[in-house]
Short mmCIF file of C-alpha atoms in Angstrom, two decimals:
data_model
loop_
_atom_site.label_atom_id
_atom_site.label_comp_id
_atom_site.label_asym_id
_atom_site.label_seq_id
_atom_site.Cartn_x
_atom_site.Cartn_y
_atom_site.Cartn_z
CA UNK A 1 -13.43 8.84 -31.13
CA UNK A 2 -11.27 10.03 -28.16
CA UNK A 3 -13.47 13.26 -27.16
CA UNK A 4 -16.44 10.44 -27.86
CA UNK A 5 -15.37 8.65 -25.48
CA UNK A 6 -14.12 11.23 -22.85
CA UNK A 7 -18.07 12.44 -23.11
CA UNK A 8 -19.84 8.84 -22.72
CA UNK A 9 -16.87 8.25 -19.77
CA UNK A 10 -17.69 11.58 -17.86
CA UNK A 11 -21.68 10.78 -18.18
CA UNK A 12 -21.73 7.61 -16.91
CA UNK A 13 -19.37 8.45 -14.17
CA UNK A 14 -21.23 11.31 -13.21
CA UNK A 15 -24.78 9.33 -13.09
CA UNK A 16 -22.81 7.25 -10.97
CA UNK A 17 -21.75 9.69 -8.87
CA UNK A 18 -25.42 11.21 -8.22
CA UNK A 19 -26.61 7.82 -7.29
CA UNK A 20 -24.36 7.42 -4.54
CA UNK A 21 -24.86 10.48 -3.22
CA UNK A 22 -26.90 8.99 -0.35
CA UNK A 23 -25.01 6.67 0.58
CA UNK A 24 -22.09 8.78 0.87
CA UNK A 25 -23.75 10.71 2.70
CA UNK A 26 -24.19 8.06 5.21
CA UNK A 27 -20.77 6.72 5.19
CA UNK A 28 -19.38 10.48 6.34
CA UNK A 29 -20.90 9.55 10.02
CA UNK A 30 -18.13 6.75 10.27
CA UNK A 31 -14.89 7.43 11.26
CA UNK A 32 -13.04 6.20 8.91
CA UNK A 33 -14.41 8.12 6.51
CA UNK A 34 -15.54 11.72 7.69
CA UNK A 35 -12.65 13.28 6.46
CA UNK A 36 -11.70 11.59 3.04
CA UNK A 37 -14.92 11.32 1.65
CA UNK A 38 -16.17 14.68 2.35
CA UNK A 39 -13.24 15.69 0.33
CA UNK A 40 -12.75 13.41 -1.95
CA UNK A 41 -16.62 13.76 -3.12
CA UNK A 42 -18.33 17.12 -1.88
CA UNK A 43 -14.51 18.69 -2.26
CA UNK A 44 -14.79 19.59 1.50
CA UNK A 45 -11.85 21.81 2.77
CA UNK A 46 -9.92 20.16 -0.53
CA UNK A 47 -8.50 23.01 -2.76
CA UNK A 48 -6.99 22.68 -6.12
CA UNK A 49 -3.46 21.80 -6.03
CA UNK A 50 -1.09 24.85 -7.21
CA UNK A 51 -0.11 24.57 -10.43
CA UNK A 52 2.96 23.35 -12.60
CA UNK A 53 4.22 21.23 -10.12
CA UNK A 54 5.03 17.48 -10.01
CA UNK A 55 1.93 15.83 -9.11
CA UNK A 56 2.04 12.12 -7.33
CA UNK A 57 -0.47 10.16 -6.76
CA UNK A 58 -0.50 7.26 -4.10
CA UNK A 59 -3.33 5.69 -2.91
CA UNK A 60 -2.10 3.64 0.14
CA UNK A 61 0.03 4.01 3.10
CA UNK A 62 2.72 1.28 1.43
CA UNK A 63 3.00 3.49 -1.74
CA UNK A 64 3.06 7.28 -0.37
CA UNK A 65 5.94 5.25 1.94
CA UNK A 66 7.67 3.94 -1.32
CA UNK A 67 7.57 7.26 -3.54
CA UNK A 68 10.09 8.85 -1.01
CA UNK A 69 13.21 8.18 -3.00
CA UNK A 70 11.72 10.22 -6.03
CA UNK A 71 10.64 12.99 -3.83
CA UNK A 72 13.81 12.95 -1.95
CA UNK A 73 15.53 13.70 -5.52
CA UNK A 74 12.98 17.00 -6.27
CA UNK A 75 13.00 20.43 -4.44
CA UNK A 76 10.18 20.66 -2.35
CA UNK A 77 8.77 23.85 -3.95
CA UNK A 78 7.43 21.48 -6.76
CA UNK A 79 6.14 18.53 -4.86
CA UNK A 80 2.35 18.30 -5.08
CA UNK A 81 0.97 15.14 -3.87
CA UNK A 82 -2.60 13.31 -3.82
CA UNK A 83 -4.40 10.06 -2.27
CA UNK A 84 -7.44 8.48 -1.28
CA UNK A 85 -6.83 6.94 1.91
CA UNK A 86 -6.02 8.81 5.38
CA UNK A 87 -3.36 6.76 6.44
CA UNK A 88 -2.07 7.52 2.99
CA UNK A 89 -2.63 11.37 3.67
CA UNK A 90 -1.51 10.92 7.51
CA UNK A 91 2.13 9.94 5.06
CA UNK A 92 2.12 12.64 1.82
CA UNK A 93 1.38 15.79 3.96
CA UNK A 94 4.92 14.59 5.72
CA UNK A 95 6.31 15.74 2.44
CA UNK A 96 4.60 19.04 1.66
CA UNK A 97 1.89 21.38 2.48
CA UNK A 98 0.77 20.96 -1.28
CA UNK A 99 -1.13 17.92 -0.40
CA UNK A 100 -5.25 16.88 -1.40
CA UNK A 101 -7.28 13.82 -1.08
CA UNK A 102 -8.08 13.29 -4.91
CA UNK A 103 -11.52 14.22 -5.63
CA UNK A 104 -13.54 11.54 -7.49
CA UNK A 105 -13.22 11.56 -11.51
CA UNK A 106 -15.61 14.05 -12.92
CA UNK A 107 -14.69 16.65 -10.48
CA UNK A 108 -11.30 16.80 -11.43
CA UNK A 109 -13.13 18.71 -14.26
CA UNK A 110 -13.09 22.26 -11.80
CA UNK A 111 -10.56 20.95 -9.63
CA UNK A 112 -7.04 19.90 -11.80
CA UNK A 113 -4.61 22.64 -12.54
CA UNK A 114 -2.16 22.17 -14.90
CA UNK A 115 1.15 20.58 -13.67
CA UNK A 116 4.46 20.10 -15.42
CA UNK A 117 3.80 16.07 -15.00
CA UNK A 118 1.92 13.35 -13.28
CA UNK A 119 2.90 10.16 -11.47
CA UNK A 120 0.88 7.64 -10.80
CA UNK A 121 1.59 4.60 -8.84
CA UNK A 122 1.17 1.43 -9.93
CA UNK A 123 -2.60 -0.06 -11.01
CA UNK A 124 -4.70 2.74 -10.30
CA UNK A 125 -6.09 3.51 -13.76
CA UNK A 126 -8.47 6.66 -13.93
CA UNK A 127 -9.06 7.70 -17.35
CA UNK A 128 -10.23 11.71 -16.40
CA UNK A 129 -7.25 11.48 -13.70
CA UNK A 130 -4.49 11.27 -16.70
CA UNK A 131 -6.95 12.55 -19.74
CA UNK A 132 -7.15 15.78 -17.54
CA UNK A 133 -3.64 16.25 -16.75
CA UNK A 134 -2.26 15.52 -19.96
CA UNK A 135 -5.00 17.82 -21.48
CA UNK A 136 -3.53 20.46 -19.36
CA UNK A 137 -0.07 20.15 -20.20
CA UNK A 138 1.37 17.56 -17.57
CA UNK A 139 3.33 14.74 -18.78
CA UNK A 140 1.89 11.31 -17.65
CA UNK A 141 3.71 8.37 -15.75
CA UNK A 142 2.50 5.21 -14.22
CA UNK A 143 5.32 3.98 -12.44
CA UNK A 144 5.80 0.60 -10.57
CA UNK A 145 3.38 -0.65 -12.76
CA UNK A 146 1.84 -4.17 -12.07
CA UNK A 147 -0.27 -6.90 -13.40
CA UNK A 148 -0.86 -9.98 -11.37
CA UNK A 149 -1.61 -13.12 -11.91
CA UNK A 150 -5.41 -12.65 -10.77
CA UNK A 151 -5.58 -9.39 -11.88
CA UNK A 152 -4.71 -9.72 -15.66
CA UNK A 153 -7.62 -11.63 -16.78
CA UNK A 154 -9.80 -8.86 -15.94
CA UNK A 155 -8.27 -6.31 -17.37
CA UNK A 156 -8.46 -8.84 -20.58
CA UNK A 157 -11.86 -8.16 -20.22
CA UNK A 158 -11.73 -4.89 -20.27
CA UNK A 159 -9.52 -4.61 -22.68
CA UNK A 160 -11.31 -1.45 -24.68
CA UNK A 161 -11.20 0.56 -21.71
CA UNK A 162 -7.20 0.23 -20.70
CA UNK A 163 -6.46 0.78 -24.44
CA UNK A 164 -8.51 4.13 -24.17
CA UNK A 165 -6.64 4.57 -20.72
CA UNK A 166 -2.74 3.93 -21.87
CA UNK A 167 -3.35 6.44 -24.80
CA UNK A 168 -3.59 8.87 -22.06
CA UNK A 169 0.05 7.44 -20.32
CA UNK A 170 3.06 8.93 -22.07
CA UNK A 171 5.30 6.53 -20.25
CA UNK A 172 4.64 3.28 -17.97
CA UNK A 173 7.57 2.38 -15.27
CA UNK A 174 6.93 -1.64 -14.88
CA UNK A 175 8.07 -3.90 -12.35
CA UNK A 176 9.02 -7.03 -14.25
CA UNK A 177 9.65 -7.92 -17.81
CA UNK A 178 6.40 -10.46 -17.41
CA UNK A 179 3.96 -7.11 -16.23
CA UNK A 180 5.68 -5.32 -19.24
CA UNK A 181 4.19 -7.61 -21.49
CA UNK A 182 0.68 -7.81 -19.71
CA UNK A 183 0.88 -4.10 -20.34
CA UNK A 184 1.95 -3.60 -23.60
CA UNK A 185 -0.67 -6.01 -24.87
CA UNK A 186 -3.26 -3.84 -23.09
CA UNK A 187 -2.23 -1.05 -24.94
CA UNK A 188 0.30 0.52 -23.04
CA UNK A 189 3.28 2.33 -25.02
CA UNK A 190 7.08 3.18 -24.07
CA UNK A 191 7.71 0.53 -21.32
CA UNK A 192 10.52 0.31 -19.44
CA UNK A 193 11.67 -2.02 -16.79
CA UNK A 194 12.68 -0.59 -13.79
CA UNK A 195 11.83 -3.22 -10.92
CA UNK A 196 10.08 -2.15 -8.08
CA UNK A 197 10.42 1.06 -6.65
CA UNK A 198 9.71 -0.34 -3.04
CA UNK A 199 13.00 -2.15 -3.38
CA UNK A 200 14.45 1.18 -4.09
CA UNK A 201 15.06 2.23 -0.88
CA UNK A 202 13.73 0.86 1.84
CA UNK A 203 12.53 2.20 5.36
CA UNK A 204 14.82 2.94 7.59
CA UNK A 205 15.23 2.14 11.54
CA UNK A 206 13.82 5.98 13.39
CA UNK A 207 15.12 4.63 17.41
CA UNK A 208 16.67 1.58 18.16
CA UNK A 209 13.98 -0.51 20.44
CA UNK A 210 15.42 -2.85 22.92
CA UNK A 211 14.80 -6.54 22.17
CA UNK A 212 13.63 -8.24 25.03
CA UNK A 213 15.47 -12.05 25.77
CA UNK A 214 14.14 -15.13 24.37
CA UNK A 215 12.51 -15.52 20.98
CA UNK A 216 10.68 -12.48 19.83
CA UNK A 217 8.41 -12.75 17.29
CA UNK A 218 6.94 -9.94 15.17
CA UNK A 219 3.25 -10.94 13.54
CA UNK A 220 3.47 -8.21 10.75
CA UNK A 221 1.05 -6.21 8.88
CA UNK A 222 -1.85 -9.19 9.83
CA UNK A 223 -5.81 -8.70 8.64
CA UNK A 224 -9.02 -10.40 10.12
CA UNK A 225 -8.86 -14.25 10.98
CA UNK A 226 -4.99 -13.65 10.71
CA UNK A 227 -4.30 -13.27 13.98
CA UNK A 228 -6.37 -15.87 15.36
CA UNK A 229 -4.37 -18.62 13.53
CA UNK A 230 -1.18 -16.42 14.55
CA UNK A 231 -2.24 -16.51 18.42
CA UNK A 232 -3.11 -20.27 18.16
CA UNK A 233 0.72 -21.13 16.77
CA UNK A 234 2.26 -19.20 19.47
CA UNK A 235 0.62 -20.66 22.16
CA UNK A 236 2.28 -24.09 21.02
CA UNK A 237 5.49 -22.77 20.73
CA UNK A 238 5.30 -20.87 24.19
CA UNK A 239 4.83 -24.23 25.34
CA UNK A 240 8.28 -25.13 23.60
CA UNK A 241 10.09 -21.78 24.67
CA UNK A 242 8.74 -20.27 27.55
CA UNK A 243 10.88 -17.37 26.84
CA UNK A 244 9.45 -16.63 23.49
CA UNK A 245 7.64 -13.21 22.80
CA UNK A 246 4.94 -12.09 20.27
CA UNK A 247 4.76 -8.40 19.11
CA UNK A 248 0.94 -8.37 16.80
CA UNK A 249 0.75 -5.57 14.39
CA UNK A 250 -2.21 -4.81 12.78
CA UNK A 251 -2.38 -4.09 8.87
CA UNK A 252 -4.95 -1.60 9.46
CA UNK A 253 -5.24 0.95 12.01
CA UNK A 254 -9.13 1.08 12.39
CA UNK A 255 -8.54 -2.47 13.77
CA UNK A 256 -6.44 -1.83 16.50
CA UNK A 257 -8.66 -1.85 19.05
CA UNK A 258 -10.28 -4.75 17.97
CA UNK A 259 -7.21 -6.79 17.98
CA UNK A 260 -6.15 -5.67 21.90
CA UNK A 261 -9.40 -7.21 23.11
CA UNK A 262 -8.89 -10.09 20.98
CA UNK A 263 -5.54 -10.64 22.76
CA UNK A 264 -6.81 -9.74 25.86
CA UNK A 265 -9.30 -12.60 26.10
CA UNK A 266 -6.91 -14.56 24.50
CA UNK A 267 -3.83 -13.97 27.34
CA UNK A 268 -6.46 -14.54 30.19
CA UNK A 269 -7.29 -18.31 28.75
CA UNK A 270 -4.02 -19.33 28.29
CA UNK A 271 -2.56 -17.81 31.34
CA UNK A 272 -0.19 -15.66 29.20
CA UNK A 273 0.00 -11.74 29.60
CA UNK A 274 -0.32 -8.84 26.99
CA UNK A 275 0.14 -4.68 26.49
CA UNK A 276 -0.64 -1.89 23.96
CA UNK A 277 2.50 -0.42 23.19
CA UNK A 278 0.87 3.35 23.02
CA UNK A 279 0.26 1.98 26.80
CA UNK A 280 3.74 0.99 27.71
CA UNK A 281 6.42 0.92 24.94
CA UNK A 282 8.75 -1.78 26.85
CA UNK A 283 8.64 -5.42 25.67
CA UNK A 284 7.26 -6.71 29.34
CA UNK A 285 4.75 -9.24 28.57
CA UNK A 286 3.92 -12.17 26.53
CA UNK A 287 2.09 -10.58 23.93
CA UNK A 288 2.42 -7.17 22.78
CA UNK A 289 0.02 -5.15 20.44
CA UNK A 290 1.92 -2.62 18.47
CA UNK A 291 -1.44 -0.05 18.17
CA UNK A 292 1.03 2.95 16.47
CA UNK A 293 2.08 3.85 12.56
CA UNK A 294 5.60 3.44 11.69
CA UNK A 295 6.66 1.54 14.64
CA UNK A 296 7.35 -1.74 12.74
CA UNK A 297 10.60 -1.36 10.58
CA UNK A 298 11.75 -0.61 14.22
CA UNK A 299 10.57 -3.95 15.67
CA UNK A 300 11.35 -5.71 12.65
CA UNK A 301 15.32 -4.83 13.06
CA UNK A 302 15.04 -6.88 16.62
CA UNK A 303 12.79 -9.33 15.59
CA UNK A 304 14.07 -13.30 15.18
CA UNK A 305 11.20 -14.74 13.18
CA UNK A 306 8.38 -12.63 11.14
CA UNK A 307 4.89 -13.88 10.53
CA UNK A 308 3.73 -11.82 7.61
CA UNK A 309 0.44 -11.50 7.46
CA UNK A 310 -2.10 -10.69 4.23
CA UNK A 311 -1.08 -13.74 3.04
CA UNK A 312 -2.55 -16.54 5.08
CA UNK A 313 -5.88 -15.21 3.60
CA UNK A 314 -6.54 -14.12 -0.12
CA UNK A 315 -5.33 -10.43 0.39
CA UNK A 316 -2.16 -10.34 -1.80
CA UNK A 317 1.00 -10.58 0.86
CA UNK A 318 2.93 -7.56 2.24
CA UNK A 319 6.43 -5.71 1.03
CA UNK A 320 8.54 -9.04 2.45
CA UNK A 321 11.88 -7.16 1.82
CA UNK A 322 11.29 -4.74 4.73
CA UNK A 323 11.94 -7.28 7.09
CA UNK A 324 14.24 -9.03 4.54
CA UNK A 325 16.75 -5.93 5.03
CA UNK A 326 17.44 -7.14 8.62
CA UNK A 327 18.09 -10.91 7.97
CA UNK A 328 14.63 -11.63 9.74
CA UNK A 329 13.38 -15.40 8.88
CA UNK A 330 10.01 -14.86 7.17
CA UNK A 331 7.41 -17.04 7.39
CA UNK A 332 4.66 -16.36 5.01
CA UNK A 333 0.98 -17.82 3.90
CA UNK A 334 0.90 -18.89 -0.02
CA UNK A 335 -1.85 -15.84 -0.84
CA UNK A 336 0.89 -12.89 -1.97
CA UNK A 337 -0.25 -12.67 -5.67
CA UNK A 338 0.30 -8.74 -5.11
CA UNK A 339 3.89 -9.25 -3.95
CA UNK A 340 5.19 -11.63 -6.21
CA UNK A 341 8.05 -9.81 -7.71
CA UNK A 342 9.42 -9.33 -4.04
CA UNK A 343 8.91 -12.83 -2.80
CA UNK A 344 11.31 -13.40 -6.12
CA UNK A 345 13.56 -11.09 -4.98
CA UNK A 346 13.76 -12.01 -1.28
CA UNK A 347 15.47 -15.12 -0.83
CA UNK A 348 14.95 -17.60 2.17
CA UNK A 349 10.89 -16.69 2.48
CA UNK A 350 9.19 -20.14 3.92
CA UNK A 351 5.79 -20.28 2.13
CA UNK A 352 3.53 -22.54 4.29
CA UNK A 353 0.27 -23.29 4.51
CA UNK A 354 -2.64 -21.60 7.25
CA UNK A 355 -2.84 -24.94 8.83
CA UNK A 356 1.34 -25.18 9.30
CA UNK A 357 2.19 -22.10 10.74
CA UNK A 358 2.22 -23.81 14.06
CA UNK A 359 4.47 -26.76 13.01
CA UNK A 360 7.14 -24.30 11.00
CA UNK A 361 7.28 -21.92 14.61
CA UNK A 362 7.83 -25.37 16.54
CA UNK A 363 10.83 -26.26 13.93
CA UNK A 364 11.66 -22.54 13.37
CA UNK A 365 15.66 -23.43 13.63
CA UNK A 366 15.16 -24.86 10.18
CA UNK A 367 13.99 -21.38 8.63
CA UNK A 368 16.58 -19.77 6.78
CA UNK A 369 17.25 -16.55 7.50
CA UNK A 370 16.54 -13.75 4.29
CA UNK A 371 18.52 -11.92 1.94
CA UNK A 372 17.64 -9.23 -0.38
CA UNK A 373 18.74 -10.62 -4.09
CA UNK A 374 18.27 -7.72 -6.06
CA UNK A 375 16.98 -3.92 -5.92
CA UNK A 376 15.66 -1.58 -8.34
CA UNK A 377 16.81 1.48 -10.51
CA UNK A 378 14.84 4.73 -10.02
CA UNK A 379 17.18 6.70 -12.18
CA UNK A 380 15.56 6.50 -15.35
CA UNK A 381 11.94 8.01 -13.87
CA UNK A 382 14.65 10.86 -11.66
CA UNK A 383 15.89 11.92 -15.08
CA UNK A 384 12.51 11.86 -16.74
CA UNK A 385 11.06 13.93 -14.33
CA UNK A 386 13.65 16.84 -13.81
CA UNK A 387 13.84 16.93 -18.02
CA UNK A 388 10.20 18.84 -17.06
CA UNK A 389 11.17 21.59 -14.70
#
């Protein structure tokens, strides 16, 4: 039944694959794309991965960021690392040479070596990704393992396919006793509960910025429409505090652009001014459009009050316990069914509604300010890990 089904997966996939071929072709003329999908689906200047190493795979920025305590704990000679994303790349190839965008699924067929394991970060389940590396002699891991609220009916649905998929997982890292049982009853075997690794240790301050007087508010980690509404609420409590600052920071680099001209026209109606800080990195104006990676644990240890954005529309909320580390007051929309198990962990997060952001910045010496309740324990994947080299 298993090679069965590791046929019928790698035919369909690979119809699939032909099919888009045009239109992959197409999407390599856009920026955002002309490096990862050339690699990641014509295997363009993307080389096999040496073999028997420890091979990680994270697929965004936020995870290649939160893996750092387990790489920290390996030698470097054995690192080999893997995403899909470039600002997830711009991150892994900070901690070895050994690093690849991961090609699609069925060709991993020519392109996996074998490895001494595999660690996968939390919901991205490829079949060929472990049924390839475990063929080959890797151990498998999916650690920080998740299961939202919104995701888990859908995986219900799917159920035949995860079963297939955890046969494939020789041990699953989970967040929270509730996504341990999601898991197991999709199949998944030898669970343990180790909280979330982004709690594990968290980033660090790189230069100490100087916080400007007044207010200063950071709008963190914001996506489209966000920082509209964000904009709109400051502008009534500039009215309030004439002092009061606003640092915007995109979620998404691609954007940033987009975002300084929004703020731009926005600065010139109000009568307010703005800056990019790749333009001038001193706190100066009004508004100020942080348009850099990595810049915004650094503004978060000066901020007063953070907006976190991805939650004020149906995106799934940020890591809250970044800014949480500092003592920041958090203000947050009620959409961050992808960060629940931090919100639960962070205490003193003000959940509000879109349409009373403005009226919680107005009464903002109400907010409490937050506090980090509990971490997470790493030690149990450390050990699993170095019982393979």
């Amino acid at each position: 039944m298993e090679k069965f089904f590791l046929l019928l997966y790698s035919v369909v996939l690979s119809l699939a694959y032909f099919i888009a071929l045009p239109f992959l072709f197409f999407f390599t003329f856009k920026a955002k794309y002309k490096v990862s999908i050339p690699a990641r689906f014509f295997l363009w200047n993307n080389t096999p991965l040496k073999a028997d190493g420890i091979w990680f795979y994270s697929c965004s920025f936020g995870e290649a960021k939160a893996i750092k305590p387990l790489v920290d704990a390996l030698p470097e000679n054995v690192l080999r690392m893997s995403t899909t994303t470039h600002t997830g790349f711009d991150v892994i190839r900070e901690y070895t040479d050994e690093s690849r965008y991961l090609p699609f699924e069925p060709l991993l067929f020519s392109w996996i070596k074998p490895q001494k394991a595999l660690i996968v970060m939390e919901a991205e389940f490829w079949y060929l990704l472990f049924a390839l590396a475990k063929k080959r002699g890797a151990k498998t891991l999916l650690i920080n393992a998740r299961m939202s609220d919104r995701s888990f009916p859908k995986y219900q649905k799917m159920g035949w396919l995860y079963k297939q998929i955890f046969k494939q997982i020789d041990e699953v890292y989970a967040q929270t006793e509730l996504d341990k049982e999601r898991l197991v009853s999709l199949g998944a075997k030898k669970v343990l509960v180790t909280g979330n690794i982004k709690l594990a240790q968290l980033p660090s301050v790189s230069q100490v910025m100087e916080k400007p007087s007044g207010l200063l508010l950071c709008a963190a980690s914001t996506h489209e429409k966000e920082e509209e509404l964000i904009l709109n609420a400051f502008a009534d409590l500039k009215k309030q505090e004439s002092e009061a600052k606003l640092i915007v920071v995109p979620r998404h680099p691609e954007r940033f652009e987009k975002v300084a001209d929004m703020v731009e026209k926005f600065v010139k109606a109000e009568g307010l001014t703005c800056q990019q800080y790749s333009k001038n990195k001193k706190m100066q104006s009004d508004i100020m459009v942080l348009d850099v990676l990595g810049e915004l644990v650094n503004v978060y240890a000066i901020s007063d009050i953070v907006i976190l954005g991805g939650a004020f529309e149906p995106i799934g909320g940020h890591n809250a316990a970044e800014a949480a580390q500092f003592g920041c007051k958090i203000i947050s929309g009620k959409h961050y069914f992808n960060q629940k198990d931090i919100f639960e962990a962070v205490e003193g997060i003000a959940v509000v509604e879109a349409s009373n952001l403005s009226r919680s910045l107005l009464h903002h010496a109400q907010l409490k300010e937050t506090k980090i309740k509990n971490k997470s324990d790493i030690t149990p994947i450390i050990e699993s890990l170095k019982n393979v080299l």
